[in-house]
Amino acid sequence: MILEAFGEPLVMREMEIPPLEKGQVLVRLSASGVCGSDVHQRNGEDPRIPLPIILGHEGVGTVADLSGEKKSVEGDRFSPGDLIIWNRGISCGECWFCTVAREPSLCPDRRVYGINKSSANPPYLNGCYADHVILENGTDIFRVDGDCDPAVLVSASCSGATTAHAFDMIGDSLAGKTVVVQGPGPLGLYAVAFAKKLGASRVVVIGGSRNRLELCTEFGASLLLNRHETTVESRREALLDMTYGRGADIVVEATGAYGAAVEGIRLLRKGGTFLTTGYSQPVGTEEVDFYRDIVAKNATVQGVWVSDTRHLSQALALVTGNPRLFEKMITHRFTLDKANEALDVMENREAIKAVITF
Amino acid sequence: MILEAFGEPLVMREMEIPPLEKGQVLVRLSASGVCGSDVHQRNGEDPRIPLPIILGHEGVGTVADLSGEKKSVEGDRFSPGDLIIWNRGISCGECWFCTVAREPSLCPDRRVYGINKSSANPPYLNGCYADHVILENGTDIFRVDGDCDPAVLVSASCSGATTAHAFDMIGDSLAGKTVVVQGPGPLGLYAVAFAKKLGASRVVVIGGSRNRLELCTEFGASLLLNRHETTVESRREALLDMTYGRGADIVVEATGAYGAAVEGIRLLRKGGTFLTTGYSQPVGTEEVDFYRDIVAKNATVQGVWVSDTRHLSQALALVTGNPRLFEKMITHRFTLDKANEALDVMENREAIKAVITF
Amino acid sequence: MILEAFGEPLVMREMEIPPLEKGQVLVRLSASGVCGSDVHQRNGEDPRIPLPIILGHEGVGTVADLSGEKKSVEGDRFSPGDLIIWNRGISCGECWFCTVAREPSLCPDRRVYGINKSSANPPYLNGCYADHVILENGTDIFRVDGDCDPAVLVSASCSGATTAHAFDMIGDSLAGKTVVVQGPGPLGLYAVAFAKKLGASRVVVIGGSRNRLELCTEFGASLLLNRHETTVESRREALLDMTYGRGADIVVEATGAYGAAVEGIRLLRKGGTFLTTGYSQPVGTEEVDFYRDIVAKNATVQGVWVSDTRHLSQALALVTGNPRLFEKMITHRFTLDKANEALDVMENREAIKAVITF
Amino acid sequence: MILEAFGEPLVMREMEIPPLEKGQVLVRLSASGVCGSDVHQRNGEDPRIPLPIILGHEGVGTVADLSGEKKSVEGDRFSPGDLIIWNRGISCGECWFCTVAREPSLCPDRRVYGINKSSANPPYLNGCYADHVILENGTDIFRVDGDCDPAVLVSASCSGATTAHAFDMIGDSLAGKTVVVQGPGPLGLYAVAFAKKLGASRVVVIGGSRNRLELCTEFGASLLLNRHETTVESRREALLDMTYGRGADIVVEATGAYGAAVEGIRLLRKGGTFLTTGYSQPVGTEEVDFYRDIVAKNATVQGVWVSDTRHLSQALALVTGNPRLFEKMITHRFTLDKANEALDVMENREAIKAVITF
């Protein structure tokens, strides 16, 4: 399913599978996640997208063929039929960000399946809205052992890994902490799950959808604050009440909505940390009172951009440790030919998570 | 119950409750934990102990009286009848360790209830094997809300807090990690619980008692290695098998037995961390191959000594988050007059955890 | 010299020295720093100030008398005549911030000499614009050994310690890093000195005063960008040019001027850290593009509020390691009766640092 | 100069320069460092060495030719004649250690020029005791700008980078700290320089050679303790005297001599960190009292194994920031045909650092 023009539906095309070059892996897709950013990409709102392109950066599949020897991150040799998941980004491994800063997700040459790899360039099968994808040499791949529904795993490679990245940047233990999550979508659900998994005592979720909020309870949230039934001020009061007047130790912004950052920072206790993961598209500027909300509170504001293999590893451990929980996140399943419908239910927010299955 | 001579039983004595000085809190004990080190102290093997002394450093009780205004760590004012738990050590707050290093547990003037505060010195009621204890000004106190069995809480203030200290020194997230715990006693059970709570994927426990090991399973252990059914080498093989040949990310030594450190360090993967919490009494020297086991493995060996209020806070959150689990650790309960029997069941390893209740 | 009404000059008053209570130290002041915030306080722009008050939170002096035994942070007993400097804040030592977060500078009960301790309350001598100050029990005091000009030391206790706090919050080594400092006043000069001392390869200073900028060169700056000779965009270009197009690893905001935060954040490289120390009074809100400048850059924005004893220790080591350098920061010296003139030269920015000497 | 049999002298051989494959860089060597481990390797004491081999892992040279496009770590394209230095190890970039742990120096497939790359395998020119070396694709290369003596730079790539790695593992600032360095050889000199560069107040060096110790003073040491004029106990006393009885904040072991680790750990203050970098060959086991020296001191013992590109970057910034200082480390220079003499002066400890220049 190829995006040939922004704002237009994806179109079904037949493509030849090219011969594999050394180090490449041909993958038969089992499931392909539909991410909120795919919607923005179809609409032409993401400047990274070349045309034509096979969208889809969240894939899980089985090894169909491979050229030469290729090992998993854990050191296993692959055999045809192995179920795999991979880091959606490929970094150069040699630049200052990859080697000195050790932050491969900041590599200026980072390429991402389904995002900045056009289907016009070899090896053409560069996105996950397709029967097959070819993983180029340098892709970091995990083999998934055991019996796990591929559809449940796909989100680990994007919203899961990005949320893992956020929590990985907190220098302190979460033991006994109070965490606020803004936005009960896939990023927010992962934030609830990670906060609980890493030791938080209480997780408060702010959101506007009753269904999504209730799902957060199953993920471990202890307090839900519905934006339609509360005000910015009443939410802040509720939080202060439960924290001896201090505020949240950690706030995870997972909406990208205008105003979320300003509300989130104000919910922090003195010395607290604000992790912002949701702003994946421009929404303009917000008004920050540095003196009152950052300096006098000794606050940390941490931007979190995408993720790397380390984070996928953490997200994968989280999901495979409790697949039944994460299955609840998937509200819609489609076949590949219905990819446009899958994008539609994400766009109109009918779905929490839609997955294309094969 | 006073220790008047090393190696002799504690003796029951009646004492006057002195008038409180400013900042002091008189506590009516509800439960007092019997720690393994109390046994060593009765036997005269711990050089910190002055005579005569009321042993017992793990107390939970209710506020009976207080002089002046005293607030909890969370800022609450106390009222008579409040259930409380406190940091067993009091640091000076002004020395280099307290202020510059910010490690109050390393304060050279640290005093500890039931350990280095003789009952010959005011305010006399300085240990928890007694109906009442007087908390001196400077003691950090938490109020325990909700309905919680005091006997379940006591261990939070010693083995729980020390284990919290150990995990607090790991600079990295536990997400997806494999943790080995050596020794399934109270320290080890807390290590299993903290490892799981903070995100570890798998916890392996090494021990010599089938009952204790089985209890570890309830605390979250995924593999038990009984020392009587395995060898040092077979345990290492088992661990390498489950970690793609790498070894453990973290090993927590919680036995204090001669040889534990050397085995534990050898179980680490390259770049792994060994946390040693169990050596609370001298056991002589052990043979370390620095080249092979520390340098060439880029390993971290971290000594963990006692704990401070931060760690009690973390342990308290852990226990109150799942009191039914921690109740299983308590195998014996005694009344105060049976304190010597309580020490005996700890000494002969019949009990995992004995508690004196009132 | 007492501030009796906001906006009015300080007035000279004679006061009785009260008898010392236990733990108090009477100090004969040798030098008292005039801080930029003292000017705001005289003008009534700082909400923390009660009236009447002896201003002055940066003091160095000699022990004149003490009640009971009092030891320095390093454990020395004091003798009359010892030259001392102290942490300007006194925290409670028992609250959640002091004990669990281990951030005594965030203690809600923190009291500060010359800032929120009125001269109407015992022991009255609560600020450093006076012949004597009485340090209350709980004050953390360092003895200064060797022959050091007290006037050079005073700034260590405020701008030096606050800057130490900022650098203490960077989780990473400065080895080889490029640091930008915004504002060449006392905070900025300390930032240049700390950046160099802690390993930065290059320090770039942005400022508006040629004299101040030139002094930065003596402190170790390698590039000066005069705001009157450059634009926001040309400064950004200059920085990108010297960093292979990446931007600054660290930016230290030390001006508090409206707009500084927004410019500073834009100068960061991806993954860089912005430390904001200068906003000690409200200046309104600034427009932040979270998507572009924080999230997509994976940036850290760290507010830095005041300091604690740990930071004073670091600043003291810095200044005593090179007192001749820090002497150059002091442009004006006054006697106590000229305290209003000292405030004036700070207010009109004639002085970089004014000190009252005795 | 090829090592064809252990224990025998290197022999001069003529070799053809093979055609370059894609990504390879042919380097004309300018200087090649003679490392203490080269001596062990000639003697057959290092199990990593295959035969035949061109020894030499510390090289600096100029680009003679390159195949395809190759960029420096900083992103520059290379031109023939550029002066370069490179990370001596090449890691796989795809394994768990490279991607999840982000520790490429722990990669099990790490290959090192002059250490585990035989001259029998393509591209044959795999070590630095030669006119030319061929850098394989995946090598991380820095261009050296400015006019810098290549002989001064070579040590940055081995002892400098390893020492950088050690200091990079300290989680805390060195501001105001006391650092002890054991061993005044190249590793120790770098340790002195890094300790000072990163903010230590005082550096104490323990060694047995008066000349080497005196050189440490030029590198910034403030106290020298000659092993021939002191005892283990008198050295400990000297250190306690200068640290208020506490001991060293950091001890860097840089000798690899039997017994160094045990003495070093005993010199730590409570809560101090021992960094061991010197044990690059087996020396047997040492007797460690875990209770007394590690647990009760809450000490950290950190093994440090080799280094990666991040650390070379830090060492390079250190050396190029003060090349005149590091020039003093070089006591002997030889031409390539005298490589065996160069190894001899390292073996008999006549040289601190010998360099082969071209």
XYZ file of C-alpha atoms in Angstrom, chain A residues 2-306:
305
model
C 1.821 3.056 -1.286
C 1.393 6.725 -0.541
C 1.849 8.417 -3.886
C 0.337 11.811 -3.136
C -0.204 13.577 0.189
C -3.801 13.736 1.244
C -4.743 10.891 -1.050
C -5.548 7.306 -0.069
C -2.787 4.728 -0.171
C -2.924 2.603 -3.288
C -2.308 -1.101 -3.669
C 0.656 -1.929 -5.938
C 2.392 -5.156 -6.864
C 6.200 -5.053 -6.564
C 8.947 -7.499 -7.417
C 10.983 -8.726 -4.477
C 14.537 -7.801 -5.453
C 17.464 -10.167 -4.842
C 18.931 -9.652 -1.373
C 22.268 -7.946 -0.867
C 24.685 -9.067 1.803
C 23.324 -8.560 5.291
C 19.750 -7.965 4.173
C 16.823 -9.868 5.634
C 13.553 -10.417 3.804
C 10.661 -10.380 6.269
C 7.170 -11.752 5.748
C 5.085 -9.363 7.820
C 2.765 -10.806 10.467
C 1.470 -7.538 11.860
C 2.007 -3.888 11.120
C 1.005 -1.168 13.538
C -0.877 1.931 12.513
C 0.661 4.843 14.349
C -0.928 8.237 14.898
C 1.954 9.785 13.002
C 1.075 7.706 9.929
C -2.080 9.784 9.738
C -0.068 12.998 9.785
C 2.205 11.514 7.148
C -0.645 10.616 4.837
C -1.899 14.173 5.249
C 1.476 15.657 4.322
C 2.084 17.183 7.760
C 5.383 15.463 8.444
C 8.311 17.034 6.612
C 10.392 13.836 6.708
C 8.272 11.929 4.162
C 9.499 11.411 0.571
C 7.107 10.203 -2.120
C 6.342 7.528 -3.122
C 6.559 5.648 0.134
C 5.259 2.503 1.786
C 4.199 3.807 5.192
C 4.405 1.710 8.365
C 7.317 1.794 10.818
C 5.963 -0.736 13.332
C 6.472 -4.212 11.992
C 6.622 -7.763 13.293
C 7.156 -10.683 10.992
C 8.964 -13.880 10.168
C 12.295 -14.315 8.444
C 11.552 -15.325 4.846
C 15.085 -15.194 3.510
C 18.450 -13.724 4.370
C 21.685 -13.078 2.581
C 24.845 -14.022 4.405
C 25.007 -14.440 8.113
C 22.994 -12.179 10.335
C 22.679 -12.384 14.084
C 20.093 -11.026 16.435
C 20.963 -8.434 19.072
C 21.195 -11.322 21.506
C 23.662 -13.153 19.246
C 21.354 -15.803 17.768
C 21.698 -16.831 14.152
C 18.396 -16.513 12.324
C 16.572 -19.302 10.580
C 13.689 -18.894 8.151
C 10.445 -18.786 10.079
C 11.833 -17.014 13.155
C 9.471 -14.363 14.488
C 11.297 -11.033 14.695
C 10.925 -7.378 15.617
C 13.493 -4.676 14.846
C 14.517 -1.180 15.717
C 12.703 1.000 13.212
C 15.687 3.341 12.861
C 19.103 2.604 11.374
C 21.891 4.883 12.542
C 25.300 5.306 10.926
C 27.286 3.975 13.896
C 30.251 6.244 13.182
C 29.214 9.837 13.780
C 29.688 11.929 16.906
C 26.146 11.205 18.148
C 26.494 7.461 17.589
C 29.964 7.109 19.109
C 30.816 9.988 21.442
C 27.367 10.929 22.750
C 26.217 7.301 22.458
C 22.798 8.501 21.358
C 22.153 6.731 18.061
C 18.628 8.106 17.911
C 20.166 11.560 17.413
C 22.277 10.436 14.437
C 21.752 12.932 11.613
C 21.812 10.075 9.088
C 19.211 7.997 10.877
C 16.898 6.288 8.401
C 13.514 4.941 9.441
C 11.406 2.275 7.759
C 8.157 3.737 6.534
C 9.221 7.302 7.289
C 12.200 8.524 5.302
C 12.971 5.581 3.021
C 11.148 5.988 -0.274
C 9.889 2.954 -2.152
C 11.582 4.451 -5.201
C 14.985 3.554 -3.815
C 16.496 0.075 -3.410
C 15.604 -2.253 -1.905
C 12.155 -0.675 -2.476
C 10.329 -2.737 0.164
C 11.046 -0.111 2.816
C 7.863 0.086 4.853
C 5.540 -2.199 6.787
C 2.231 -1.591 5.002
C 3.200 -4.452 2.708
C 3.428 -8.222 2.597
C 7.202 -8.043 2.832
C 9.815 -5.630 4.065
C 13.549 -5.867 3.431
C 15.673 -5.008 6.438
C 18.938 -3.489 5.384
C 22.291 -4.377 6.857
C 22.726 -2.509 10.127
C 19.182 -3.071 11.340
C 19.066 -4.303 14.937
C 16.751 -7.306 15.168
C 15.337 -9.244 18.129
C 14.018 -12.758 17.838
C 10.763 -13.221 19.726
C 10.596 -16.545 21.462
C 7.491 -18.192 22.786
C 3.973 -17.906 21.544
C 3.092 -14.245 21.255
C 0.457 -12.552 19.117
C 2.421 -10.396 16.636
C -0.275 -7.737 16.715
C 0.363 -7.200 20.405
C 4.064 -6.665 19.824
C 4.035 -4.033 17.117
C 3.543 -1.041 19.365
C 6.667 -1.954 21.326
C 8.733 -0.722 18.419
C 7.332 2.820 18.413
C 5.222 4.132 21.282
C 6.671 1.501 23.625
C 10.266 2.267 22.769
C 9.755 6.024 22.864
C 8.217 5.750 26.310
C 11.089 3.510 27.399
C 13.422 6.258 26.226
C 11.583 8.769 28.404
C 11.840 6.660 31.531
C 15.448 5.815 30.717
C 16.327 9.488 31.061
C 15.152 9.750 34.672
C 18.260 9.623 36.793
C 16.430 8.527 39.916
C 14.527 5.469 41.085
C 10.736 5.531 40.769
C 10.326 3.658 44.059
C 7.445 5.234 45.925
C 6.958 7.999 43.367
C 3.799 9.667 42.091
C 3.661 9.889 38.293
C 1.178 11.875 36.238
C 0.513 10.846 32.647
C -1.121 13.341 30.302
C -3.015 11.565 27.542
C -4.376 8.008 27.618
C -3.434 6.962 24.065
C -0.807 4.361 23.195
C 2.080 6.523 24.461
C 0.161 7.234 27.656
C -0.780 3.603 28.221
C 2.870 2.662 27.877
C 3.746 5.441 30.304
C 1.303 4.047 32.868
C 2.691 0.545 32.386
C 6.331 1.625 32.598
C 5.710 3.801 35.643
C 4.165 0.860 37.462
C 6.739 -1.608 36.182
C 9.607 0.581 37.350
C 8.271 1.067 40.850
C 5.957 4.063 40.992
C 3.458 3.935 43.828
C 0.757 5.926 42.128
C -0.069 6.885 38.588
C -2.559 9.631 37.806
C -3.878 9.928 34.261
C -5.380 13.031 32.693
C -7.449 12.531 29.575
C -10.623 13.349 27.743
C -11.993 9.962 26.794
C -13.779 7.854 29.353
C -12.983 4.583 27.585
C -9.326 5.319 27.287
C -9.120 6.443 30.883
C -10.784 3.282 32.081
C -8.281 1.205 30.163
C -5.580 3.068 32.068
C -6.962 1.597 35.268
C -6.285 -1.860 33.924
C -2.741 -0.751 33.144
C -2.272 0.319 36.757
C -3.512 3.899 37.078
C -4.795 4.776 40.527
C -6.521 8.053 39.726
C -8.214 9.248 36.546
C -8.863 12.919 35.868
C -11.284 13.477 33.001
C -10.668 16.815 31.312
C -14.365 17.158 30.636
C -15.229 16.900 34.324
C -12.361 18.901 35.829
C -10.472 22.142 35.316
C -6.756 22.795 35.154
C -7.014 24.167 38.651
C -9.113 21.333 40.096
C -6.710 18.781 38.660
C -3.808 20.576 40.275
C -5.670 20.635 43.580
C -6.413 16.917 43.354
C -2.768 16.194 42.792
C -1.551 18.420 45.612
C -4.072 16.785 47.927
C -2.638 13.351 47.363
C 1.010 14.396 47.596
C 1.118 16.293 50.880
C 0.952 19.498 48.869
C 4.106 18.777 46.935
C 2.956 17.852 43.423
C 4.048 15.089 41.068
C 7.528 13.629 41.103
C 7.294 12.916 37.380
C 4.898 14.135 34.708
C 4.860 12.370 31.340
C 3.310 14.419 28.559
C 1.883 12.013 25.983
C -0.628 14.073 24.025
C 1.193 16.619 21.919
C -1.772 18.906 22.407
C -1.228 22.634 22.667
C -1.134 23.600 26.348
C -0.203 20.190 27.686
C 3.375 21.185 28.457
C 2.388 24.247 30.427
C -0.160 22.348 32.507
C 2.222 19.450 33.001
C 5.124 21.546 34.225
C 2.846 23.267 36.720
C 1.919 19.886 38.206
C 5.502 19.123 39.211
C 6.741 19.222 42.748
C 9.880 21.211 43.454
C 12.711 19.189 41.958
C 10.344 17.190 39.763
C 10.862 16.027 36.192
C 8.680 16.678 33.155
C 9.150 14.220 30.302
C 7.657 15.360 27.056
C 7.119 12.635 24.462
C 3.968 13.640 22.647
C 4.970 16.613 20.503
C 5.768 14.806 17.295
C 4.410 17.579 15.071
C 4.638 21.373 15.437
C 1.836 22.989 17.466
C 3.299 26.475 17.878
C 4.746 28.114 20.955
C 3.521 27.974 24.539
C 3.992 30.549 27.289
C 6.438 29.439 29.965
C 7.153 31.346 33.162
C 10.768 30.322 33.675
C 11.119 32.007 37.037
C 8.035 30.558 38.667
C 7.712 27.160 37.033
C 11.243 26.073 36.221
C 13.883 28.001 38.169
C 12.161 28.496 41.525
C 10.981 24.872 41.341
C 14.382 23.500 40.405
C 12.471 21.567 37.769
C 13.781 19.414 34.949
C 12.103 19.551 31.541
C 13.255 16.711 29.331
C 12.447 16.431 25.668
C 12.221 12.866 24.400
C 12.720 12.216 20.714
C 12.144 8.789 19.183
